[in-house]
Amino acid sequence: MMFRIAAVTTFLVLAVVSTSSIVVEAKVDRSITCYDYSDVFNNFNLKGIECTGRKLLFRIKNHFRLQNKNPDTKVKCRGGLDRELMALTNTTKNSDAKRQLQFLCDDALLDASVEAAMSLKSTWGSLESEPHSINLEEFFEGKGYLNKETGNFQQDANDFLKRGGHERFNYIGDDPRENDHYSTSEASYHGGEAILQFYTNEARSAFLDAPTAGFQKGCNATNAAVCCWQRDRQYFDKNGNCARQDCAKSNPGDNTDVCWTEVVDDTDSPYPYPGGVTEQDLHCHGMAWSTLEDTSGDVNANARWNNLFFVSMYDHLYTRGYAESITDDPLIAGEQAMCGCVEDMSAVIARADCTEAVGRTNYTASLDDGKLVIEHVPGSFRMQFRACEGFNYDDTISPEQYDEDYDLSPDVRSDNDLSAFVFRQYLEGKIDKDHVSEYEKTIVGYRNTTVNDSDEERNKVCEEKFNSKFPNTEYKEKVIVVTTV
Ligand SMILES: *[C@@H]1O[C@H](CO)[C@@H](O)[C@H](O)[C@H]1NC(C)=O
Ligand SMILES: *[C@@H]1O[C@H](CO)[C@@H](O)[C@H](O)[C@H]1NC(C)=O
Ligand SMILES: *[C@@H]1O[C@H](CO)[C@@H](O)[C@H](O)[C@H]1NC(C)=O
Ligand SMILES: *[C@@H]1O[C@H](CO)[C@@H](O)[C@H](O)[C@H]1NC(C)=O
Ligand SMILES: *[C@@H]1O[C@H](CO)[C@@H](O)[C@H](O)[C@H]1NC(C)=O
């Protein structure tokens, strides 16, 4: 009882102070915060870190708790933290306040992205011109020294020390041209350096144009591109099976299956690849993007060619040493580019991994008339690449349902899977049915999430799709005679 009376007394004193008027109002004005947050936001530094509603909430909550416990202020806040959040975000419901915090971040990033789409454009020129003179047509075909030679692009002295050190190696260091085994050619070495520089500079700071005539057509049937590799040329990098003393015909890490290749020859019939004996370990990795206009600020769509650079040259060639198109394996029929639009690929595959591009910017936060304002710092926009965040295929959800209730997300999130990302973009209305049906002609495991599990599961799906497309042909490998000259 004593306690209660004391609390009420405190409140009355408080009300007088906080309204700075003699009149004691029964009802508090909840559009005004109890405490002063200007210091929090004046020193509020979101440099280089992603702005999220959760992070904002965390800072506001911390300040609130400190004030609420502070014996000097003696101010108890009527309405608590929820009142503060609603006042800062100019909302009247607690759930709206939390959502609004995220919107403030999203809007600031969108402003930065739209501004960037207008002003930050770049080309592949520094790779193509002297002194590097990389032929991009040749590279994306899977040809040229970057694809055909064997040897490392990057390494670390530690890689040698961990594997026996001076007992085993004459050369220990970071220059792969000096290696005892498979020493790298000058051309490949400088190509690798050029790729690293391009990644550090152009690739994350400005939107690239399409690198080759094939990509200039835009891949507009699927809005997706994919690279498929058959060879690993680099050791020490924990990817693929190229080893320092044995790197002849080495394979990349296995993540897919070729189902069949559609080849135009005299027989005009497909070449099936059941099982994994002939094809061995293959690796496919792609990207997909929306049909939205550049000016919409969809970073993943605007950065599609940056993403292509990242996936093909940086993350797979330079980092992992993956090279050559799968049809460079003489046992795989036909001829397809190492990287191309999904609709242009002649090898039908079960699945592919996936990278998406996201925008990043620095932010400032401030209070304007007591309301929280988040803005991007001009000139701080950049891109980042990450494993695609997609949704496992679920035929019970339509884009219309998804639009009505976007909290309704499919049961299982599936990251790093191209089909899952295509499905997500479809649900979000960023591509339409036609894109999806063109896509699943080439990447046939679109509806079968089991293709992520194993080669056996992939083979089941491959066989089923083959039989439904070619009901009169047996799913059986054709013998290809390889003649060595
Ligand atoms: C707060 O919201 C009200 C009602 O939606 C609106 O009229 C007012 O302009 C907003 N104030 C600020 C500072 O955004
Ligand atoms: C793709 O773009 C070309 C021209 O750039 C156009 O002729 C063609 O109809 C488009 N195809 C699709 C499926 O949108
Ligand atoms: C953005 O933040 C990063 C990390 O703190 C900093 O290095 C960079 O200079 C900032 N950029 C601008 C334009 O303020
Ligand atoms: C699917 O497989 C890829 C590569 O094999 C892996 O990176 C990814 O984590 C898998 N995703 C799921 C949901 O299992
Ligand atoms: C692949 O998915 C389709 C459609 O969901 C289904 O009918 C079929 O049985 C699945 N195939 C396999 C091999 O799991």
Coordinates of C-alpha atoms and ligand atoms in Angstrom, one line a residue:
M1 CA 0.0 0.0 0.0
M2 CA 2.7 2.4 1.0
F3 CA 4.5 1.6 -2.3
R4 CA 1.5 2.5 -4.4
I5 CA 0.9 5.8 -2.9
A6 CA 4.6 6.7 -3.4
A7 CA 4.3 5.7 -7.0
V8 CA 1.3 7.9 -7.7
T9 CA 3.0 10.8 -6.0
T10 CA 6.0 10.4 -8.2
F11 CA 3.8 10.4 -11.3
L12 CA 2.1 13.6 -10.4
V13 CA 5.4 15.4 -9.9
L14 CA 6.6 13.9 -13.2
A15 CA 3.6 15.1 -15.1
V16 CA 4.1 18.6 -14.0
V17 CA 7.8 18.5 -15.0
S18 CA 7.3 16.9 -18.4
T19 CA 4.5 19.0 -19.8
S20 CA 6.4 22.1 -18.4
S21 CA 3.0 23.5 -17.6
I22 CA 1.2 24.0 -14.3
V23 CA -1.8 22.1 -15.6
V24 CA -1.7 18.4 -14.7
E25 CA -3.2 16.5 -17.5
A26 CA -4.9 13.3 -16.8
K27 CA -4.0 11.9 -20.3
V28 CA -0.4 11.9 -21.5
D29 CA 0.4 12.9 -25.0
R30 CA 1.7 9.6 -26.3
S31 CA 3.0 11.1 -29.6
I32 CA 5.9 12.5 -27.5
T33 CA 8.6 10.3 -26.0
C34 CA 9.1 10.2 -22.3
Y35 CA 12.9 10.5 -22.6
D36 CA 15.1 12.5 -24.9
Y37 CA 16.7 10.3 -27.6
S38 CA 18.5 13.0 -29.5
D39 CA 21.9 11.9 -28.1
V40 CA 21.4 8.3 -29.1
F41 CA 20.8 9.4 -32.7
N42 CA 23.3 12.2 -32.8
N43 CA 26.1 9.7 -32.1
F44 CA 24.3 7.0 -33.9
N45 CA 26.7 5.4 -36.3
L46 CA 25.5 2.8 -38.7
K47 CA 28.7 3.0 -40.8
G48 CA 29.3 -0.1 -42.7
I49 CA 26.8 -2.2 -40.9
E50 CA 23.5 -3.2 -42.3
C51 CA 20.5 -1.2 -41.0
T52 CA 17.8 -3.4 -39.7
G53 CA 14.7 -2.8 -37.6
R54 CA 16.1 -5.2 -34.9
K55 CA 19.3 -3.1 -34.6
L56 CA 17.3 0.1 -34.2
L57 CA 15.0 -1.5 -31.7
F58 CA 18.0 -2.7 -29.7
R59 CA 19.5 0.8 -29.4
I60 CA 16.2 2.4 -28.5
K61 CA 15.5 -0.3 -25.9
N62 CA 19.0 0.2 -24.3
H63 CA 18.6 3.9 -24.0
F64 CA 15.1 3.5 -22.6
R65 CA 16.3 1.1 -19.9
L66 CA 19.1 3.3 -18.9
Q67 CA 16.8 6.3 -18.5
N68 CA 14.2 4.3 -16.8
K69 CA 16.6 3.1 -14.2
N70 CA 18.5 6.4 -13.9
P71 CA 17.9 7.7 -10.3
D72 CA 18.7 11.3 -11.4
T73 CA 15.9 11.6 -13.9
K74 CA 13.3 10.1 -11.5
V75 CA 11.1 9.8 -14.5
K76 CA 8.9 6.7 -14.9
C77 CA 7.6 6.4 -18.4
R78 CA 3.9 5.9 -18.7
G79 CA 3.3 3.6 -21.6
G80 CA 6.8 2.1 -21.4
L81 CA 9.0 1.2 -24.3
D82 CA 6.0 0.7 -26.6
R83 CA 5.0 4.3 -26.2
E84 CA 8.6 5.4 -27.1
L85 CA 8.6 3.2 -30.2
M86 CA 5.3 4.5 -31.4
A87 CA 6.2 8.1 -30.7
L88 CA 9.6 7.8 -32.5
T89 CA 8.0 6.1 -35.5
N90 CA 4.8 8.2 -35.6
T91 CA 2.6 5.1 -35.3
T92 CA -0.2 4.2 -33.0
K93 CA 0.2 0.4 -32.8
N94 CA 3.1 -1.5 -31.3
S95 CA 3.3 -4.0 -34.1
D96 CA 3.3 -1.1 -36.7
A97 CA 6.1 0.6 -34.8
K98 CA 8.4 -2.4 -35.1
R99 CA 7.6 -2.9 -38.8
Q100 CA 8.1 0.8 -39.4
L101 CA 11.7 0.6 -38.0
Q102 CA 12.5 -2.0 -40.7
F103 CA 10.7 0.2 -43.4
L104 CA 12.9 3.2 -42.4
C105 CA 16.0 1.1 -43.1
D106 CA 14.6 -0.4 -46.3
D107 CA 13.6 3.0 -47.6
A108 CA 17.0 4.5 -47.0
L109 CA 18.7 1.6 -48.8
L110 CA 16.2 1.9 -51.7
D111 CA 16.9 5.6 -52.1
A112 CA 20.6 4.8 -52.2
S113 CA 20.0 2.0 -54.7
V114 CA 17.9 4.1 -57.0
E115 CA 20.5 6.9 -56.9
A116 CA 23.2 4.3 -57.6
A117 CA 21.3 2.8 -60.6
M118 CA 21.3 6.3 -62.3
S119 CA 24.9 7.2 -61.6
L120 CA 27.2 4.3 -61.0
K121 CA 27.9 2.5 -64.3
S122 CA 31.0 0.7 -65.4
T123 CA 32.4 -1.7 -68.0
W124 CA 34.7 -4.7 -68.2
G125 CA 37.2 -2.5 -70.0
S126 CA 40.1 -2.8 -67.4
L127 CA 40.1 -6.6 -67.8
E128 CA 39.9 -6.4 -71.6
S129 CA 42.4 -3.7 -72.3
E130 CA 46.2 -3.8 -72.0
P131 CA 48.1 -5.0 -70.1
H132 CA 45.6 -7.8 -69.2
S133 CA 43.8 -8.2 -72.5
I134 CA 41.5 -10.9 -71.3
N135 CA 39.3 -12.1 -74.2
L136 CA 35.9 -12.3 -72.5
E137 CA 34.1 -14.1 -75.4
E138 CA 36.8 -16.8 -75.1
F139 CA 36.7 -16.9 -71.3
F140 CA 32.9 -17.4 -71.1
E141 CA 33.1 -20.1 -73.7
G142 CA 35.5 -22.0 -71.4
K143 CA 38.5 -21.5 -73.6
G144 CA 41.8 -19.6 -73.4
Y145 CA 44.7 -19.8 -71.0
L146 CA 42.5 -19.0 -67.9
N147 CA 40.6 -22.2 -68.6
K148 CA 43.1 -24.4 -70.3
E149 CA 46.2 -24.1 -68.2
T150 CA 46.8 -25.8 -64.8
G151 CA 48.2 -24.0 -61.8
N152 CA 47.2 -21.7 -58.9
F153 CA 46.0 -18.1 -59.1
Q154 CA 46.4 -17.6 -55.3
Q155 CA 48.0 -19.3 -52.4
D156 CA 49.6 -18.6 -49.1
A157 CA 52.9 -19.6 -47.5
N158 CA 50.8 -21.3 -44.8
D159 CA 49.4 -23.7 -47.4
F160 CA 52.8 -25.2 -47.8
L161 CA 53.7 -25.1 -44.1
K162 CA 50.6 -27.1 -43.2
R163 CA 51.6 -29.8 -45.7
G164 CA 55.1 -30.6 -44.7
G165 CA 56.9 -27.3 -45.3
H166 CA 60.5 -27.2 -46.2
E167 CA 60.9 -31.0 -46.1
R168 CA 58.5 -31.2 -49.1
F169 CA 58.8 -28.0 -51.0
N170 CA 61.6 -26.0 -52.5
Y171 CA 59.4 -23.0 -53.0
I172 CA 57.2 -21.7 -50.2
G173 CA 55.4 -18.4 -50.7
D174 CA 52.5 -16.6 -52.3
D175 CA 53.7 -16.4 -55.9
P176 CA 52.3 -19.4 -57.8
R177 CA 54.7 -18.8 -60.7
E178 CA 57.5 -20.2 -58.5
N179 CA 55.8 -23.4 -57.4
D180 CA 57.6 -26.7 -57.7
H181 CA 54.5 -28.4 -59.1
Y182 CA 52.3 -27.0 -61.9
S183 CA 53.9 -23.6 -61.7
T184 CA 51.6 -20.9 -63.1
S185 CA 52.3 -19.2 -66.4
E186 CA 52.8 -15.4 -66.5
A187 CA 49.6 -15.0 -68.5
S188 CA 47.4 -16.9 -65.9
Y189 CA 49.2 -15.2 -63.0
H190 CA 48.5 -11.7 -64.4
G191 CA 44.9 -12.7 -65.3
G192 CA 44.3 -13.7 -61.7
E193 CA 45.8 -10.5 -60.4
A194 CA 43.5 -8.5 -62.8
I195 CA 40.5 -10.5 -61.5
L196 CA 41.4 -9.7 -57.9
Q197 CA 41.8 -6.0 -58.7
F198 CA 38.5 -5.9 -60.6
Y199 CA 36.7 -7.5 -57.7
T200 CA 38.2 -5.0 -55.3
N201 CA 37.3 -2.0 -57.5
E202 CA 34.7 -2.0 -60.3
A203 CA 32.8 -5.1 -59.4
R204 CA 31.3 -3.9 -56.1
S205 CA 31.1 -0.2 -56.7
A206 CA 29.3 0.4 -60.1
F207 CA 26.9 -1.6 -62.2
L208 CA 28.5 -3.4 -65.1
D209 CA 27.1 -3.8 -68.6
A210 CA 26.8 -7.2 -70.3
P211 CA 30.2 -8.6 -71.1
T212 CA 29.6 -10.4 -74.4
A213 CA 27.3 -10.4 -77.4
G214 CA 25.6 -13.6 -76.0
F215 CA 24.7 -11.8 -72.7
Q216 CA 23.8 -8.5 -74.4
K217 CA 20.7 -10.2 -75.7
G218 CA 19.7 -10.2 -72.1
C219 CA 18.7 -13.8 -71.2
N220 CA 15.2 -12.5 -71.3
A221 CA 13.4 -15.9 -71.8
T222 CA 14.5 -17.0 -68.3
N223 CA 16.1 -14.0 -66.6
A224 CA 18.7 -16.4 -65.4
A225 CA 22.3 -17.4 -66.3
V226 CA 24.4 -20.4 -65.2
C227 CA 28.0 -21.6 -65.4
C228 CA 28.9 -25.3 -65.4
W229 CA 32.5 -26.5 -65.0
Q230 CA 34.1 -29.8 -65.5
R231 CA 37.7 -29.2 -64.3
D232 CA 39.7 -27.9 -61.3
R233 CA 43.0 -26.3 -62.1
Q234 CA 44.1 -25.1 -58.6
Y235 CA 45.3 -26.9 -55.5
F236 CA 45.4 -25.9 -51.8
D237 CA 42.0 -24.2 -52.0
K238 CA 39.8 -26.9 -50.4
N239 CA 37.6 -27.0 -53.5
G240 CA 37.6 -29.8 -56.1
N241 CA 40.2 -32.6 -56.2
C242 CA 43.2 -31.0 -57.9
A243 CA 46.2 -31.9 -55.7
R244 CA 49.7 -30.5 -55.9
Q245 CA 51.2 -33.6 -57.4
D246 CA 48.1 -34.8 -59.3
C247 CA 46.0 -32.3 -61.1
A248 CA 45.5 -34.0 -64.4
K249 CA 41.8 -34.2 -65.3
S250 CA 40.8 -33.1 -61.8
N251 CA 37.2 -32.5 -61.1
P252 CA 35.4 -29.7 -59.3
G253 CA 33.2 -30.4 -56.2
D254 CA 30.1 -32.3 -57.3
N255 CA 26.8 -30.4 -56.8
T256 CA 24.7 -31.4 -59.8
D257 CA 24.0 -34.0 -62.5
V258 CA 23.8 -33.7 -66.2
C259 CA 20.6 -35.4 -67.3
W260 CA 21.1 -35.3 -71.0
T261 CA 22.4 -33.0 -73.7
E262 CA 20.4 -31.9 -76.6
V263 CA 22.6 -32.0 -79.6
V264 CA 21.9 -31.2 -83.2
D265 CA 23.7 -33.9 -85.2
D266 CA 22.8 -36.4 -87.8
T267 CA 20.7 -38.4 -85.4
D268 CA 19.2 -35.3 -83.9
S269 CA 18.5 -37.2 -80.8
P270 CA 19.5 -36.5 -77.2
Y271 CA 22.5 -38.0 -75.3
P272 CA 21.3 -39.3 -72.0
Y273 CA 23.7 -39.4 -69.0
P274 CA 22.2 -41.8 -66.4
G275 CA 24.4 -42.4 -63.3
G276 CA 27.6 -40.6 -62.6
V277 CA 30.3 -42.8 -64.2
T278 CA 30.8 -40.9 -67.4
E279 CA 30.1 -37.4 -66.2
Q280 CA 31.9 -37.7 -62.9
D281 CA 31.9 -34.6 -60.7
L282 CA 30.5 -31.5 -62.2
H283 CA 29.7 -28.1 -60.7
C284 CA 27.0 -25.6 -61.7
H285 CA 26.4 -22.2 -60.2
G286 CA 24.0 -19.5 -61.5
M287 CA 22.0 -16.4 -60.9
A288 CA 18.6 -15.1 -61.6
W289 CA 17.0 -11.6 -61.6
S290 CA 13.8 -9.8 -61.8
T291 CA 12.1 -8.1 -64.8
L292 CA 11.9 -4.8 -62.9
E293 CA 13.3 -1.6 -64.5
D294 CA 16.7 -0.3 -63.6
T295 CA 15.1 2.7 -61.9
S296 CA 13.2 0.5 -59.5
G297 CA 16.4 0.1 -57.5
D298 CA 16.4 -3.8 -57.5
V299 CA 20.1 -4.2 -56.8
N300 CA 20.2 -7.9 -57.7
A301 CA 18.7 -7.2 -61.1
N302 CA 20.9 -4.2 -61.8
A303 CA 24.0 -6.0 -60.6
R304 CA 23.3 -9.1 -62.7
W305 CA 26.5 -8.7 -64.7
N306 CA 28.5 -7.9 -61.6
N307 CA 27.2 -11.1 -60.2
L308 CA 28.2 -13.0 -63.3
F309 CA 31.7 -11.6 -62.9
F310 CA 31.7 -12.6 -59.2
V311 CA 30.5 -16.1 -59.8
S312 CA 32.5 -17.0 -62.9
M313 CA 35.8 -15.1 -62.5
Y314 CA 36.2 -14.4 -58.9
D315 CA 34.4 -17.0 -56.8
H316 CA 35.0 -20.0 -59.0
L317 CA 38.0 -19.4 -61.2
Y318 CA 40.2 -17.3 -59.0
T319 CA 39.1 -18.7 -55.6
R320 CA 38.5 -22.4 -56.5
G321 CA 40.2 -22.9 -59.8
Y322 CA 37.1 -24.2 -61.6
A323 CA 37.5 -24.1 -65.4
E324 CA 36.2 -25.3 -68.7
S325 CA 32.7 -26.0 -69.9
I326 CA 31.3 -29.4 -69.2
T327 CA 31.2 -30.2 -72.9
D328 CA 35.0 -29.8 -73.0
D329 CA 34.9 -33.3 -71.5
P330 CA 35.1 -35.4 -74.7
L331 CA 32.6 -37.9 -73.3
I332 CA 29.9 -35.2 -73.0
A333 CA 28.2 -34.6 -76.3
G334 CA 27.7 -31.2 -77.9
E335 CA 29.2 -27.9 -77.3
Q336 CA 28.0 -25.3 -74.8
A337 CA 29.6 -22.3 -73.3
M338 CA 31.0 -22.5 -69.8
C339 CA 28.6 -19.7 -68.8
G340 CA 25.5 -18.6 -70.6
C341 CA 21.8 -17.7 -70.4
V342 CA 19.9 -20.7 -69.0
E343 CA 17.7 -20.8 -72.1
D344 CA 20.9 -21.2 -74.3
M345 CA 22.4 -24.2 -72.5
S346 CA 22.2 -27.5 -74.3
A347 CA 23.0 -29.7 -71.3
V348 CA 19.9 -30.3 -69.2
I349 CA 20.9 -30.4 -65.5
A350 CA 19.2 -31.3 -62.2
R351 CA 20.2 -28.2 -60.2
A352 CA 22.7 -25.4 -59.6
D353 CA 24.0 -23.3 -56.7
C354 CA 23.1 -19.6 -56.6
T355 CA 24.5 -16.2 -55.7
E356 CA 22.5 -13.0 -55.3
A357 CA 23.7 -9.4 -55.2
V358 CA 22.5 -7.1 -52.4
G359 CA 23.1 -3.3 -51.9
R360 CA 24.9 -1.9 -48.9
T361 CA 25.2 1.7 -47.8
N362 CA 26.2 3.8 -44.7
Y363 CA 23.4 5.4 -42.8
T364 CA 22.7 8.4 -40.6
A365 CA 20.0 8.6 -38.0
S366 CA 18.5 11.7 -36.6
L367 CA 15.4 13.1 -35.0
D368 CA 13.1 15.5 -36.8
D369 CA 10.4 17.0 -34.7
G370 CA 10.8 14.0 -32.4
K371 CA 10.4 11.4 -35.2
L372 CA 13.2 9.1 -36.2
V373 CA 14.7 9.7 -39.7
I374 CA 17.1 7.3 -41.4
E375 CA 19.1 8.4 -44.4
H376 CA 21.8 6.9 -46.6
V377 CA 25.2 8.6 -46.8
P378 CA 25.6 9.8 -50.4
G379 CA 28.5 8.1 -52.1
S380 CA 28.6 5.1 -49.8
F381 CA 26.7 2.6 -51.9
R382 CA 28.3 -0.7 -52.7
M383 CA 27.4 -4.3 -53.6
Q384 CA 27.8 -7.5 -51.8
F385 CA 27.4 -11.1 -53.0
R386 CA 25.9 -13.8 -50.9
A387 CA 24.3 -17.2 -51.2
C388 CA 20.8 -16.7 -52.6
E389 CA 18.0 -16.8 -50.1
G390 CA 15.2 -18.8 -51.7
F391 CA 12.1 -20.8 -50.9
N392 CA 11.7 -24.5 -51.5
Y393 CA 9.2 -25.2 -54.2
D394 CA 5.7 -25.6 -52.9
D395 CA 2.8 -25.9 -55.4
T396 CA 0.2 -25.0 -52.9
I397 CA 1.3 -21.3 -52.8
S398 CA 0.5 -18.9 -55.7
P399 CA 1.9 -15.4 -56.2
E400 CA -1.6 -14.0 -55.5
Q401 CA -1.7 -15.7 -52.1
Y402 CA 1.8 -14.7 -51.4
D403 CA 1.0 -11.1 -52.3
E404 CA -2.0 -11.1 -49.9
D405 CA 0.0 -12.3 -47.0
Y406 CA 3.7 -12.0 -47.3
D407 CA 4.3 -13.5 -43.9
L408 CA 3.0 -16.7 -45.4
S409 CA 6.4 -18.1 -46.5
P410 CA 6.9 -21.7 -47.6
D411 CA 7.8 -24.2 -45.0
V412 CA 11.4 -24.5 -45.8
R413 CA 13.9 -21.8 -46.7
S414 CA 16.5 -23.1 -49.1
D415 CA 19.6 -21.1 -49.4
N416 CA 22.2 -21.3 -52.2
D417 CA 19.9 -23.1 -54.6
L418 CA 19.1 -21.5 -58.0
S419 CA 15.6 -23.1 -58.4
A420 CA 14.6 -22.0 -54.9
F421 CA 15.6 -18.5 -55.7
V422 CA 13.7 -18.6 -59.0
F423 CA 10.6 -19.9 -57.2
R424 CA 10.9 -17.0 -54.7
Q425 CA 11.2 -14.4 -57.4
Y426 CA 8.1 -16.0 -59.1
L427 CA 6.1 -15.8 -55.8
E428 CA 7.2 -12.2 -55.4
G429 CA 5.9 -11.3 -58.9
K430 CA 9.4 -10.4 -60.2
I431 CA 9.2 -12.9 -63.0
D432 CA 6.2 -14.7 -64.6
K433 CA 5.1 -18.2 -65.5
D434 CA 6.8 -18.1 -68.9
H435 CA 10.2 -17.5 -67.4
V436 CA 9.7 -20.4 -65.0
S437 CA 8.6 -22.8 -67.8
E438 CA 11.6 -21.9 -69.9
Y439 CA 13.9 -22.2 -66.9
E440 CA 12.7 -25.7 -66.0
K441 CA 13.3 -27.0 -69.5
T442 CA 17.0 -26.7 -68.7
I443 CA 17.1 -27.0 -64.9
V444 CA 14.7 -29.8 -64.6
G445 CA 14.7 -30.3 -60.8
Y446 CA 12.9 -27.0 -60.3
R447 CA 9.9 -28.7 -58.7
N448 CA 11.8 -31.5 -57.0
T449 CA 13.6 -30.3 -53.9
T450 CA 15.1 -33.7 -53.4
V451 CA 17.7 -32.9 -56.1
N452 CA 19.6 -31.1 -53.4
D453 CA 20.1 -34.3 -51.5
S454 CA 22.3 -36.7 -53.6
D455 CA 23.3 -38.0 -57.0
E456 CA 20.8 -40.8 -56.6
E457 CA 17.9 -38.4 -56.1
R458 CA 19.1 -36.3 -59.0
N459 CA 19.3 -39.3 -61.2
K460 CA 15.6 -40.2 -60.4
V461 CA 14.5 -36.8 -61.4
C462 CA 16.6 -36.8 -64.5
E463 CA 15.2 -40.1 -65.7
E464 CA 11.6 -39.1 -65.0
K465 CA 12.0 -35.8 -67.0
F466 CA 13.8 -37.5 -69.8
N467 CA 11.1 -40.2 -70.1
S468 CA 8.3 -37.6 -70.2
K469 CA 10.1 -35.5 -72.9
F470 CA 11.3 -38.4 -75.0
P471 CA 8.7 -41.2 -74.4
N472 CA 10.1 -43.3 -77.3
T473 CA 13.8 -43.2 -76.3
E474 CA 15.4 -45.3 -73.6
Y475 CA 17.3 -43.4 -70.8
K476 CA 20.5 -45.1 -71.6
E477 CA 23.9 -43.8 -72.3
K478 CA 25.1 -43.6 -75.9
V479 CA 28.7 -44.7 -76.5
I480 CA 30.9 -41.9 -77.6
V481 CA 34.1 -43.1 -79.1
V482 CA 37.0 -40.8 -78.2
T483 CA 39.8 -40.9 -80.7
T484 CA 43.1 -39.5 -79.5
V485 CA 45.1 -38.0 -82.3
Ligands
LIG1 C1 2.6 11.5 -38.3 O1 1.4 10.8 -38.8 C2 0.3 11.7 -39.0 C3 -0.9 10.8 -39.3 O2 -0.6 9.7 -40.2 C4 0.7 12.6 -40.2 O3 -0.4 13.5 -40.4 C5 1.9 13.4 -39.8 O4 2.3 14.3 -40.8 C6 3.0 12.5 -39.4 N1 4.1 13.3 -38.8 C7 5.4 13.2 -39.3 C8 6.4 14.1 -38.6 O5 5.7 12.4 -40.2
LIG2 C1 13.7 -10.6 -75.6 O1 14.2 -9.4 -76.1 C2 14.2 -9.4 -77.5 C3 14.8 -8.1 -78.0 O2 15.8 -7.6 -77.1 C4 12.8 -9.5 -78.0 O3 12.8 -9.5 -79.4 C5 12.1 -10.8 -77.5 O4 10.8 -10.8 -77.8 C6 12.3 -10.8 -76.0 N1 11.8 -12.1 -75.5 C7 11.1 -12.3 -74.4 C8 10.7 -13.7 -74.0 O5 10.7 -11.3 -73.7
LIG3 C1 31.1 3.9 -44.9 O1 31.5 3.1 -43.7 C2 32.8 2.5 -43.9 C3 33.0 1.6 -42.6 O2 33.0 2.3 -41.5 C4 33.9 3.5 -44.1 O3 35.1 2.8 -44.2 C5 33.5 4.3 -45.3 O4 34.5 5.3 -45.5 C6 32.2 4.9 -45.2 N1 31.8 5.6 -46.5 C7 31.4 6.8 -46.6 C8 31.2 7.4 -48.0 O5 31.1 7.5 -45.6
LIG4 C1 21.8 -27.6 -51.3 O1 23.0 -28.1 -51.8 C2 24.0 -27.1 -51.9 C3 25.3 -27.6 -52.6 O2 25.3 -29.0 -52.6 C4 24.3 -26.6 -50.5 O3 25.3 -25.6 -50.5 C5 23.1 -26.1 -49.8 O4 23.3 -25.8 -48.5 C6 22.0 -27.2 -49.9 N1 20.7 -26.6 -49.4 C7 19.9 -27.3 -48.6 C8 18.7 -26.5 -48.2 O5 20.1 -28.4 -48.3
LIG5 C1 9.2 -34.4 -59.1 O1 8.1 -33.4 -58.8 C2 6.9 -33.7 -59.4 C3 6.0 -32.5 -59.2 O2 6.0 -32.1 -57.8 C4 6.4 -35.0 -58.9 O3 5.1 -35.3 -59.6 C5 7.4 -36.1 -59.2 O4 7.0 -37.3 -58.6 C6 8.8 -35.8 -58.6 N1 9.7 -36.7 -59.1 C7 10.6 -37.4 -58.3 C8 11.5 -38.3 -58.9 O5 10.6 -37.2 -57.1

